[in-house]
Coordinates of C-alpha atoms and ligand atoms in Angstrom, one line a residue:
X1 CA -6.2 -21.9 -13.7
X2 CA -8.2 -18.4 -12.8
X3 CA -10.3 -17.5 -15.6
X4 CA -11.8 -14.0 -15.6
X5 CA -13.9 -14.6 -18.5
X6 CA -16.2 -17.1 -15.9
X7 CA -16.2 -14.2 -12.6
X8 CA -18.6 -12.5 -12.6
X9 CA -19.3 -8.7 -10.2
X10 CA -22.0 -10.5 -8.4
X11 CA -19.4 -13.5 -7.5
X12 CA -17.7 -10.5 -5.1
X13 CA -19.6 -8.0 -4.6
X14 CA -22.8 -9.1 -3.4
X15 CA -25.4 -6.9 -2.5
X16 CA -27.0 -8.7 0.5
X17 CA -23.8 -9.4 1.9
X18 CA -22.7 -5.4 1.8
X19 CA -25.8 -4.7 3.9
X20 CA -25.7 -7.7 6.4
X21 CA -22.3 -6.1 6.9
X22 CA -23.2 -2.7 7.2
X23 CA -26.5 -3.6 9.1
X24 CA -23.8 -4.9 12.1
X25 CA -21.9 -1.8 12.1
X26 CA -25.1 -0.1 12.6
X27 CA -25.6 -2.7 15.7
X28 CA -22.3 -1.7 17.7
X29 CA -21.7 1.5 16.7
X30 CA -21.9 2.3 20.5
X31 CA -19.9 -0.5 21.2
X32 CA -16.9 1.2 23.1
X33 CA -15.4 -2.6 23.8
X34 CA -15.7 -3.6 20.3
X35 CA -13.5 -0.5 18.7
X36 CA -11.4 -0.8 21.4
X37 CA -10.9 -4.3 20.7
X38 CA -10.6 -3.8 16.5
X39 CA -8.3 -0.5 17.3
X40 CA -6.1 -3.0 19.2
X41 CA -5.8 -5.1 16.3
X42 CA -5.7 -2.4 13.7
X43 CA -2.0 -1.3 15.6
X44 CA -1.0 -4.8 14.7
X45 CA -0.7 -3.9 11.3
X46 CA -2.2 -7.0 10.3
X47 CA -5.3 -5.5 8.3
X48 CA -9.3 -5.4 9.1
X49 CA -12.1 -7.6 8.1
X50 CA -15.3 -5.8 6.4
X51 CA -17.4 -6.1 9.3
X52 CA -14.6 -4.3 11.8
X53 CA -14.6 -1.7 8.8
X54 CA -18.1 -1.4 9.1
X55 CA -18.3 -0.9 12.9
X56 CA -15.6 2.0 12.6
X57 CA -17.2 3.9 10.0
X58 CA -20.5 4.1 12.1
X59 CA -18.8 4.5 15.1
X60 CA -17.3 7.4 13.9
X61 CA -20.6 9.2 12.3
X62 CA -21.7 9.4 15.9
X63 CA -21.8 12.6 16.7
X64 CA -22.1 12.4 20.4
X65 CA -18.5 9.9 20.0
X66 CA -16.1 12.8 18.8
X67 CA -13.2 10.8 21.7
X68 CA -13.9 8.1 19.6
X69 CA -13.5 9.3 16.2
X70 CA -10.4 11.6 17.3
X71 CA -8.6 7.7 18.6
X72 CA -9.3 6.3 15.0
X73 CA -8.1 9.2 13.7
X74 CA -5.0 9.3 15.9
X75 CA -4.3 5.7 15.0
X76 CA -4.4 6.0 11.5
X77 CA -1.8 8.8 11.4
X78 CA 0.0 6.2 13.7
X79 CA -0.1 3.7 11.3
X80 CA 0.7 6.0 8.2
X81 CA 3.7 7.1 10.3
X82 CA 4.7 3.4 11.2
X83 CA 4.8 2.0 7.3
X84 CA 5.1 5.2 5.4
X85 CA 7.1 7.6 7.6
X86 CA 7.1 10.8 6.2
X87 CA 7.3 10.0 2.5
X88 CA 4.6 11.3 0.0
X89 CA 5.0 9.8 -3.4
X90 CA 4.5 12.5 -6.0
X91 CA 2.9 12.2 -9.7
X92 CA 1.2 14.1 -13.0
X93 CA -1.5 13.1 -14.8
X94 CA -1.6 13.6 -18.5
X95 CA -4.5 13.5 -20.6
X96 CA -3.9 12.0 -24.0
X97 CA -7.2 12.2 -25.2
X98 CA -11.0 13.0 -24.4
X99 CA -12.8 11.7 -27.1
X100 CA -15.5 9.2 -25.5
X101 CA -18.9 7.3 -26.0
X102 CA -19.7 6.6 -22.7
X103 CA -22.8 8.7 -21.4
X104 CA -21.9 8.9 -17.8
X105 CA -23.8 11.4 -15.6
X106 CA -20.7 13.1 -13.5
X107 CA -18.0 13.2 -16.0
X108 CA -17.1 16.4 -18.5
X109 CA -15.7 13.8 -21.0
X110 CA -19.6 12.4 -21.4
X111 CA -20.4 12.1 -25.5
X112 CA -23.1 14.3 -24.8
X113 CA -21.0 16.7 -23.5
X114 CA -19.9 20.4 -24.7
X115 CA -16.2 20.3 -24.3
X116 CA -14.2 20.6 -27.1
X117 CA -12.5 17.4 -28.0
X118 CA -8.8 16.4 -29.0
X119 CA -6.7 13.9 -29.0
X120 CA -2.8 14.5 -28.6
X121 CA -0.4 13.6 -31.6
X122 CA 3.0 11.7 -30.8
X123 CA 4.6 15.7 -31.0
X124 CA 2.0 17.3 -28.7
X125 CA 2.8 13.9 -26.5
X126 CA 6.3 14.8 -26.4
X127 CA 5.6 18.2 -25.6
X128 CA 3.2 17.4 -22.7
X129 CA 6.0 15.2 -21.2
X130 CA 8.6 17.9 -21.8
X131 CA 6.9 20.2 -19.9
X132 CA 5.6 17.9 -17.0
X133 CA 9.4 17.2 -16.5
X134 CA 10.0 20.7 -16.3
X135 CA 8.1 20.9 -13.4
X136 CA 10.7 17.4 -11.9
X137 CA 8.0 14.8 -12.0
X138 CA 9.0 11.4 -12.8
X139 CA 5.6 9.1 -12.8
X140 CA 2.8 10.0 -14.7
X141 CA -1.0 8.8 -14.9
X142 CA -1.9 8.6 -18.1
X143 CA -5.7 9.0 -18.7
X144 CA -7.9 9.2 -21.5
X145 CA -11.6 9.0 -22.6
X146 CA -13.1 5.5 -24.1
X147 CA -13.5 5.6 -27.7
X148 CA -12.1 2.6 -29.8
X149 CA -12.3 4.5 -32.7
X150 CA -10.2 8.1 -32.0
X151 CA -8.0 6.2 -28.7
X152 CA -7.2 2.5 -29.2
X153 CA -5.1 0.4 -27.3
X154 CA -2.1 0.7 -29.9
X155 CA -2.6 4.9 -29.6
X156 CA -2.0 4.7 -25.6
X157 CA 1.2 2.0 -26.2
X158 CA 2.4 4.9 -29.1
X159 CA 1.6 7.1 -26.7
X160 CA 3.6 5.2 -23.5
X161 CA 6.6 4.9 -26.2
X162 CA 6.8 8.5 -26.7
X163 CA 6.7 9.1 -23.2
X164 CA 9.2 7.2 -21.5
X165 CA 11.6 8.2 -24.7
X166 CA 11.1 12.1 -24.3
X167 CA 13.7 13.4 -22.2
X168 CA 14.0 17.0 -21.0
X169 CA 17.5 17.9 -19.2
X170 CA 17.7 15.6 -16.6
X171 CA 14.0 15.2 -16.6
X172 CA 12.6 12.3 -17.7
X173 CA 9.2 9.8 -17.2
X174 CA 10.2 6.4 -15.5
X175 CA 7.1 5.4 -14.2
X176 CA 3.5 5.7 -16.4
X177 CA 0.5 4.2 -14.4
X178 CA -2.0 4.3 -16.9
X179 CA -6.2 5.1 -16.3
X180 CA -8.3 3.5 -19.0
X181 CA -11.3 1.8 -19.6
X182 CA -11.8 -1.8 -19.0
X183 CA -10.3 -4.0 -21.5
X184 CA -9.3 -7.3 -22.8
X185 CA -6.9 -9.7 -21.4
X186 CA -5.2 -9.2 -25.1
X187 CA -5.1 -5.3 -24.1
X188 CA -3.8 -5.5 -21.0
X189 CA -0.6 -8.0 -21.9
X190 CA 0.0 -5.5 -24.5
X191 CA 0.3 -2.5 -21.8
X192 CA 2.3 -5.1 -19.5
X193 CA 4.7 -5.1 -22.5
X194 CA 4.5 -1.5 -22.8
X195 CA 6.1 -0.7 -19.9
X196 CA 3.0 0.1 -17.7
X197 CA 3.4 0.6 -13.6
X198 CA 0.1 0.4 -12.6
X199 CA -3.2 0.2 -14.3
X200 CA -5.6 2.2 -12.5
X201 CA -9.6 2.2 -13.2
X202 CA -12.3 3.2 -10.7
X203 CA -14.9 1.4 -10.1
X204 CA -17.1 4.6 -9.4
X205 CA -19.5 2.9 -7.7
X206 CA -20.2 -0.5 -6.2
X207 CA -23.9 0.0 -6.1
X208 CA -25.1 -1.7 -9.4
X209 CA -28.6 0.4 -9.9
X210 CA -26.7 3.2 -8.7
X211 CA -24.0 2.4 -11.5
X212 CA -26.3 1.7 -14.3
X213 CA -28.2 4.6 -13.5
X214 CA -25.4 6.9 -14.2
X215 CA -23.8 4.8 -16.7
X216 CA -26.6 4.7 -19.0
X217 CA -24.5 4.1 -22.6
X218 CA -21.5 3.1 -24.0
X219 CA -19.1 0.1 -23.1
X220 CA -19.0 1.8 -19.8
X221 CA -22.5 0.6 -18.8
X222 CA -22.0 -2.9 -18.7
X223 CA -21.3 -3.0 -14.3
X224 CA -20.3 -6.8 -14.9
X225 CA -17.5 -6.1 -17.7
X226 CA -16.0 -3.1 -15.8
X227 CA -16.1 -4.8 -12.4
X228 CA -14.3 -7.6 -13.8
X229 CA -11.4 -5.8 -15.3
X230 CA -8.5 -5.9 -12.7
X231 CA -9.1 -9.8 -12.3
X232 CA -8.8 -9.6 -16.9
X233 CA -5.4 -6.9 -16.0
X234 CA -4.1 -9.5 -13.5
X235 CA -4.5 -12.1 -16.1
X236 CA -2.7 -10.4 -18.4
X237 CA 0.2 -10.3 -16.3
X238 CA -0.4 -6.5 -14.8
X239 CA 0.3 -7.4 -10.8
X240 CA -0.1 -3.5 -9.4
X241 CA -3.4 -2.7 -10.0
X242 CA -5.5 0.5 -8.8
X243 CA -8.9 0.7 -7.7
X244 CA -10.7 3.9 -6.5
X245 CA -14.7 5.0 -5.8
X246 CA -15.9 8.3 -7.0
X247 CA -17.3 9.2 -3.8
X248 CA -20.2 11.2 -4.1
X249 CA -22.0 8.6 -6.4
X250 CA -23.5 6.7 -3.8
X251 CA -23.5 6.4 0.2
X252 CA -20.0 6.3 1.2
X253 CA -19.9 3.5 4.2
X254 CA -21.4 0.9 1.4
X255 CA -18.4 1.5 -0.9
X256 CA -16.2 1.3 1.2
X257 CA -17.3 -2.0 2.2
X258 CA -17.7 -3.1 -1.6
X259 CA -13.9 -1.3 -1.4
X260 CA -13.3 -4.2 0.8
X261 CA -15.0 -6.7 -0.9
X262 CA -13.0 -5.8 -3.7
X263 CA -9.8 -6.3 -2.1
X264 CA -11.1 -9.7 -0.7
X265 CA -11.5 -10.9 -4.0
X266 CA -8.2 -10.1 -5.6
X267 CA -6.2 -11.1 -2.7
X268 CA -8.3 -14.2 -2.4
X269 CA -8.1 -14.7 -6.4
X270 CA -4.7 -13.6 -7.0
X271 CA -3.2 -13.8 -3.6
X272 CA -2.4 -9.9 -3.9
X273 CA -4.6 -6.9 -3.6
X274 CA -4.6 -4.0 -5.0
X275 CA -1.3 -2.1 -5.2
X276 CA -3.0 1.5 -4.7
X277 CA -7.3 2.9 -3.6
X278 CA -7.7 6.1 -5.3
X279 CA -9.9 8.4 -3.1
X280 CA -11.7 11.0 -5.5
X281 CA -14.6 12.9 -4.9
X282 CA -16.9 14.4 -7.3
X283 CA -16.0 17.6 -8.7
X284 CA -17.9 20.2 -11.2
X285 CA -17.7 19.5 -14.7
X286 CA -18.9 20.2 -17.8
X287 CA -22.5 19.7 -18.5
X288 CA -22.8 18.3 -14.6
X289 CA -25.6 19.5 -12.3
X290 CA -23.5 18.9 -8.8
X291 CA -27.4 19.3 -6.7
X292 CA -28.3 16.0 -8.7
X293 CA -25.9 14.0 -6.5
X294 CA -27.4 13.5 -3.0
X295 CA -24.7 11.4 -1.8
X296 CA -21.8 14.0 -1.9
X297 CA -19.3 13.6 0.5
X298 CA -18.6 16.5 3.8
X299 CA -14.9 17.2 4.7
X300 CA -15.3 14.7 8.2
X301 CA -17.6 12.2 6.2
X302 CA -14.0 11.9 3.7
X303 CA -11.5 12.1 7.0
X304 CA -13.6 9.2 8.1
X305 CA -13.0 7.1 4.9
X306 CA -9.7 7.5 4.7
X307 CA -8.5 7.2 8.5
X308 CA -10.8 3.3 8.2
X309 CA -9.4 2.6 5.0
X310 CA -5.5 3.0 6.5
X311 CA -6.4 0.7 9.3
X312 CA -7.9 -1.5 7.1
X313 CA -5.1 -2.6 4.5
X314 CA -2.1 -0.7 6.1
X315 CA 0.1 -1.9 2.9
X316 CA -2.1 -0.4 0.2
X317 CA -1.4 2.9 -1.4
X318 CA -3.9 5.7 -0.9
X319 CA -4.1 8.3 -3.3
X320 CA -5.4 11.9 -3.4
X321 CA -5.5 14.4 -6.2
X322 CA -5.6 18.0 -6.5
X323 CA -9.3 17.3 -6.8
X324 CA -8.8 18.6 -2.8
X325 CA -8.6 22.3 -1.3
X326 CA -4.7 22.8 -0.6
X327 CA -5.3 23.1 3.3
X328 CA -7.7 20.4 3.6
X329 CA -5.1 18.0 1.6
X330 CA -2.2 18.5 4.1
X331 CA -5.1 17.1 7.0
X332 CA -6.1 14.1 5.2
X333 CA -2.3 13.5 4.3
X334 CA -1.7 12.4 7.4
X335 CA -4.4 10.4 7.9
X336 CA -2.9 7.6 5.6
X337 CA -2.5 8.6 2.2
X338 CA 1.1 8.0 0.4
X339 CA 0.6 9.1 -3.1
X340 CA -0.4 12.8 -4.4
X341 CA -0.9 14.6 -7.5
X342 CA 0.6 18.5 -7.6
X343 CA 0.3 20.9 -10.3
X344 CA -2.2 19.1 -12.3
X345 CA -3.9 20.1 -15.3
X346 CA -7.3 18.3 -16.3
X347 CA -7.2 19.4 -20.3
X348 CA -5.8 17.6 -23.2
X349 CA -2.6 20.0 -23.9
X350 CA -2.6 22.1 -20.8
X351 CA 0.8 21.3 -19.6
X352 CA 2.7 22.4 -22.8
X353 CA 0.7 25.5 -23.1
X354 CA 1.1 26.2 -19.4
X355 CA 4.7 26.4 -19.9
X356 CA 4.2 29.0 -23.1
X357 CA 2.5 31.7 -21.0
X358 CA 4.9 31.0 -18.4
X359 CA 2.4 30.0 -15.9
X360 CA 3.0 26.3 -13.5
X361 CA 0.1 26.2 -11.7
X362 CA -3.8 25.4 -12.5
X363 CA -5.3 29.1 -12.2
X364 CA -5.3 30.3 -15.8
X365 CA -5.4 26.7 -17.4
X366 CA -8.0 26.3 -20.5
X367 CA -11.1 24.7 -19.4
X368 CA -12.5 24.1 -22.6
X369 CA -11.1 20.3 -23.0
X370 CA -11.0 19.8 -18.9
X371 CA -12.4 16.4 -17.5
X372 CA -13.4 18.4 -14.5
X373 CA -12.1 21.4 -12.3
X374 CA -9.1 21.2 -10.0
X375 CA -9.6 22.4 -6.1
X376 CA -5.8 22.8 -5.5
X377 CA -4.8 24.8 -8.1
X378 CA -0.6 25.7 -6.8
X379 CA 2.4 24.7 -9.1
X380 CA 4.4 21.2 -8.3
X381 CA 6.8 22.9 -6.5
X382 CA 4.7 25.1 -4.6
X383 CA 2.7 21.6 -3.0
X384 CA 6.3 19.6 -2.5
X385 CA 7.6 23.3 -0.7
X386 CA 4.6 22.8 1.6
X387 CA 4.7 19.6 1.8
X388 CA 8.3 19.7 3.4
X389 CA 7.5 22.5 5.9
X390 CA 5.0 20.1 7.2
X391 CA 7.9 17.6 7.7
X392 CA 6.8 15.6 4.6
X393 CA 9.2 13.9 2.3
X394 CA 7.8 14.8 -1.4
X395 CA 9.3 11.8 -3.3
X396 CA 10.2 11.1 -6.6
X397 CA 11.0 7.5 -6.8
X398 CA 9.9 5.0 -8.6
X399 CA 12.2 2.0 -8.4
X400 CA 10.1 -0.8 -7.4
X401 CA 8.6 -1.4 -10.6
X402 CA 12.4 -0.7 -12.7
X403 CA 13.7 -2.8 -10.0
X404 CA 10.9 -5.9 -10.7
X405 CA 9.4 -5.2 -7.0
X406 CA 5.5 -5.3 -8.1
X407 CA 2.4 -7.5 -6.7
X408 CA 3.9 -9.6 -4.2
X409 CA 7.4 -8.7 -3.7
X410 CA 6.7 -5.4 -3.1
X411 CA 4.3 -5.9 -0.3
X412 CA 7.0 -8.5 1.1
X413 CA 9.0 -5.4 1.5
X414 CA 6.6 -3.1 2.8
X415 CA 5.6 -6.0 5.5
X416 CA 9.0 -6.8 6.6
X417 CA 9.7 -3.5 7.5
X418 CA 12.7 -2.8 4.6
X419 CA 10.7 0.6 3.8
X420 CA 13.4 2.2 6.0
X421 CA 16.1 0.4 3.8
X422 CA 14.9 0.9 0.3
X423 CA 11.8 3.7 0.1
X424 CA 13.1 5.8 2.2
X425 CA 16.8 6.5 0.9
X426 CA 15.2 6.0 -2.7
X427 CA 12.4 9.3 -1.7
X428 CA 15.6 11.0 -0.8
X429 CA 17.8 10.7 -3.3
X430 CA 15.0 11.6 -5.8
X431 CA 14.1 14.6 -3.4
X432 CA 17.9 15.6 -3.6
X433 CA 17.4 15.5 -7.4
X434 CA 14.7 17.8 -7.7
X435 CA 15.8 20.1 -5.5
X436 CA 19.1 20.2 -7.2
X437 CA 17.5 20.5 -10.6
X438 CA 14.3 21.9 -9.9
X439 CA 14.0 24.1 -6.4
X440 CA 14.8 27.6 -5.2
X441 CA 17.3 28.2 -2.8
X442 CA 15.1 27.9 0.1
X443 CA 13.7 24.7 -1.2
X444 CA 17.3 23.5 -1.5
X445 CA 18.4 24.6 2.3
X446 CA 14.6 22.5 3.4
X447 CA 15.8 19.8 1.7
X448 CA 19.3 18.7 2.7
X449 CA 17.5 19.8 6.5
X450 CA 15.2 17.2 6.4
X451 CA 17.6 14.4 4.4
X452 CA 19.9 15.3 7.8
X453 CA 17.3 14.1 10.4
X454 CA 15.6 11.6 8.2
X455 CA 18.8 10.1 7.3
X456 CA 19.0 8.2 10.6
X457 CA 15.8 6.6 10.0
X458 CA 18.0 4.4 7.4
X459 CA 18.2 0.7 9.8
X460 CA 21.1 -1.0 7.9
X461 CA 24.5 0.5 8.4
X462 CA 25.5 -0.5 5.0
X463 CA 22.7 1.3 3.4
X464 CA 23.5 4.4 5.0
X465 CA 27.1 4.2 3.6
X466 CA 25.9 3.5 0.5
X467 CA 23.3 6.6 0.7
X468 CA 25.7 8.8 1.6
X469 CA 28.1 8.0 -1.4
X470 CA 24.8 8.3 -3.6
X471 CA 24.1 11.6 -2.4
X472 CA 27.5 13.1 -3.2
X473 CA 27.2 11.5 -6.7
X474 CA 24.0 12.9 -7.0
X475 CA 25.3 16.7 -6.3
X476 CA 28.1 16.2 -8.5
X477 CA 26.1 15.9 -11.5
X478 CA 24.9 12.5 -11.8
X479 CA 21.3 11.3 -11.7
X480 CA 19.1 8.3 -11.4
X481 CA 20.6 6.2 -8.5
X482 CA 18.4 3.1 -6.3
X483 CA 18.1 0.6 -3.7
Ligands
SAM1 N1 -12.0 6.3 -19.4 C1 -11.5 5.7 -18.2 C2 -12.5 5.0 -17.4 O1 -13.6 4.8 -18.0 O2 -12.3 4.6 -16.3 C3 -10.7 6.7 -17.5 C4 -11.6 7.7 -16.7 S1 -11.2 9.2 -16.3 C5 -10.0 9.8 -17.3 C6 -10.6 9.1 -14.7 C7 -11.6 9.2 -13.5 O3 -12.0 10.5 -13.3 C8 -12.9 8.5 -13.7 O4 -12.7 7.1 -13.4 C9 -13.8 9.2 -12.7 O5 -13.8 8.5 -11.4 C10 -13.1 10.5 -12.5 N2 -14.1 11.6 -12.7 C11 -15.0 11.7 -13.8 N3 -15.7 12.8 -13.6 C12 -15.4 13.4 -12.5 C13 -15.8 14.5 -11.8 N4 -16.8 15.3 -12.2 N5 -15.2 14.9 -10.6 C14 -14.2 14.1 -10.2 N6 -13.7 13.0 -10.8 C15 -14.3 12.7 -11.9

């Protein structure tokens, strides 16, 4: 039986290894047979190794090879479009708490840091979620800071509890993927009982000096213990788990192969990656000199990483934030993610006091308590508005973990093709929701538009039927319907 008290970071990510690999991307990056050969493969759907990974990402930092990098990036919308179609999967975070002890370098939440702490009681809680289903989301991050003391495990279950009981109207939370700090096996069976989706934590960076340089106190700084903590979540019975690099930390092509390596492991360990990559990049916050960080990330540098990464593991989720401009977030949408944050606030309490000015969107939020500053700064429906003019499907759904399809059987879905059968009337019946309980008139009229054409997509005759009856149940009054 796996034990995750005996792996160990260095068992998986291995230094050497990352830099034989990237050292033979370096040696065919002008290898026009060889990325024909891996793009070939890559339209198979049937995933990349690290060193085909590696070849791509330097193939595509040569500057002279813009054909090149233009054919990645037209296959990676290709396969987006292939598994994914148009749907986007929508979500809020909410910040519980930002008390922390860890001292690390990039974040506002650092102990040393000037923000003004708090910590949200069970009422504020219920107000938070009140307000974020005012704006018609349905699946929540929830994040806080690491501090045993002010936010323990039990606080975040109390805190869980209160959210999926809090109902607003026909709003309510069904889904809360929760972003802590690594924990024990003990922890994580108690947020599997809880109710959690998916537990999310970043890795920030794979490069240990790098990680212990920036980490430099607090429970944070031991690289080992946090590299380790999926494999303890996994253990604890959690079978969607998130992983994510702050890029920005350190040089992006060797995280993405430690990205890889990563997924190796818990496919290899678990026989099931990760449900979901993260793709952050480092913002300003609090008490954070941005010209300390050499590594930051350019706009193409960040296409590049995502384009690979969809070609890579075509079945994993790939999230963005509203860390990213509004503009530049519709471009790298189509490049492969499937998951995006909209009207977001960063602070501990922003949502409900949002809602008392009457403000939705970022612009006037306090930034007094703010982990770090949002780029996109529009209102929920303002990002699922655009999203739909750019033929997207903003979707509310979150029926595979109610329904019991996490870890393995959902990827059996997604690889036999039954997206079409079950995601894709599910992101429309939840988009038929909001827009009946949420949306202006035009975003009502864009919405039954796109459920028209998309509604052929559906493969199974049966399912169609079904849809149909759904959606006139749905505009009659009743809610919460799923395949
Ligand atoms: N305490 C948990 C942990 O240790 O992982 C949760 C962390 S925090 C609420 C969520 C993520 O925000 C972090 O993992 C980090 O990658 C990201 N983050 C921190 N500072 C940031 C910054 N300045 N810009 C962008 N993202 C940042």
């Amino acid at each position: 039986m796996f034990d995750s008290k005996s792996t160990k970071a260095e068992d998986f990510i291995n230094h050497e290894e990352i830099l034989k690999v990237l050292a033979y991307g370096e040696e065919h990056r002008n290898d026009h047979e060889e990325v024909e050969r891996i793009l070939k493969k890559a339209e198979s759907l049937v995933g990349l190794d690290r060193y085909e990974v590696s070849v791509l990402l330097h193939a595509c930092e040569n500057t002279e090879n813009s054909e090149l990098r233009e054919k990645i990036f037209s296959m990676a919308r290709k396969i987006k479009e292939a598994i994914y179609g148009r749907r986007i999967v929508m979500f809020a975070p909410l910040y519980v708490s930002n008390y922390c002890i860890n001292g690390c370098k990039y974040c506002g939440y650092h102990c040393g840091s000037g923000i003004r702490r708090k910590k949200l009681t069970q009422e504020e809680v219920a107000e938070e979620c009140r307000a974020i289903e005012a704006m018609g989301h349905k699946r929540i991050a929830m994040e806080a800071g690491e501090d045993p003391k002010n936010c323990d495990i039990d606080y975040i279950i109390e805190c869980m509890k209160t959210a999926y009981a809090t109902k607003n109207g026909n709003g309510e939370i069904r889904r809360i993927n929760v972003n802590i700090a690594a924990t024990t096996v003990e922890d994580y069976k108690k947020l599997k009982e809880a109710g959690i989706g998916t537990y999310v934590l970043f890795q920030e960076t794979y490069h240990k000096p790098t990680y212990e340089n920036l980490h430099p106190s607090g429970p944070k700084s031991d690289y080992d213990y946090h590299t380790t903590a999926h494999d303890r979540a996994m253990q604890g019975g959690i079978d969607d788990v998130g992983i994510g690099v702050l890029y920005g930390l350190y040089e992006y092509k060797y995280e993405v192969i430690g990205t890889m390596l990563h997924v190796k492991h818990l496919e290899d360990t678990f026989g099931i990656g990760p449900h979901t990559i993260s793709i952050p990049r480092i913002k300003w916050a609090e008490g954070v000199d941005l010209s300390l960080f050499p590594n930051i990330v350019t706009d193409e540098q960040f296409k590049t990483i995502i384009a690979v990464l969809r070609l890579a593991v075509p079945y994993t989720g790939m999230i963005i934030s509203t860390r990213e401009e509004c503009g530049f977030r519709d471009e790298i949408i189509s490049l492969g993610i499937s998951q995006t944050s909209g009207g977001s606030c960063t602070g501990v309490g922003g949502y409900a006091k949002r809602l008392a000015e009457g403000s939705c969107d970022s612009s006037h939020d306090d930034q007094s308590t703010a982990q770090f500053k949002v780029s996109d700064e529009r209102s929920e429906a303002e990002v699922s508005k655009a999203l739909l003019k750019n033929g997207y499907i903003p979707s509310f759904c979150t029926a595979c973990y109610r329904a019991g399809r996490t870890g393995d059987r959902f990827m059996q879905l997604a690889k036999t093709g039954n997206i079409s059968n079950c995601c894709l009337p599910n992101a429309m019946l939840t988009l038929a929701e909001y827009a009946l309980d949420y949306g202006d008139d035009e975003f009502r009229q864009l919405t039954f538009d796109v459920i028209k054409t998309e509604r052929e997509n559906i493969k199974e005759e049966k399912v169609k039927t079904k849809f149909d009856e759904y959606l006139e149940r749905i505009k009659a009054g009743e809610r919460d319907f799923r395949f």
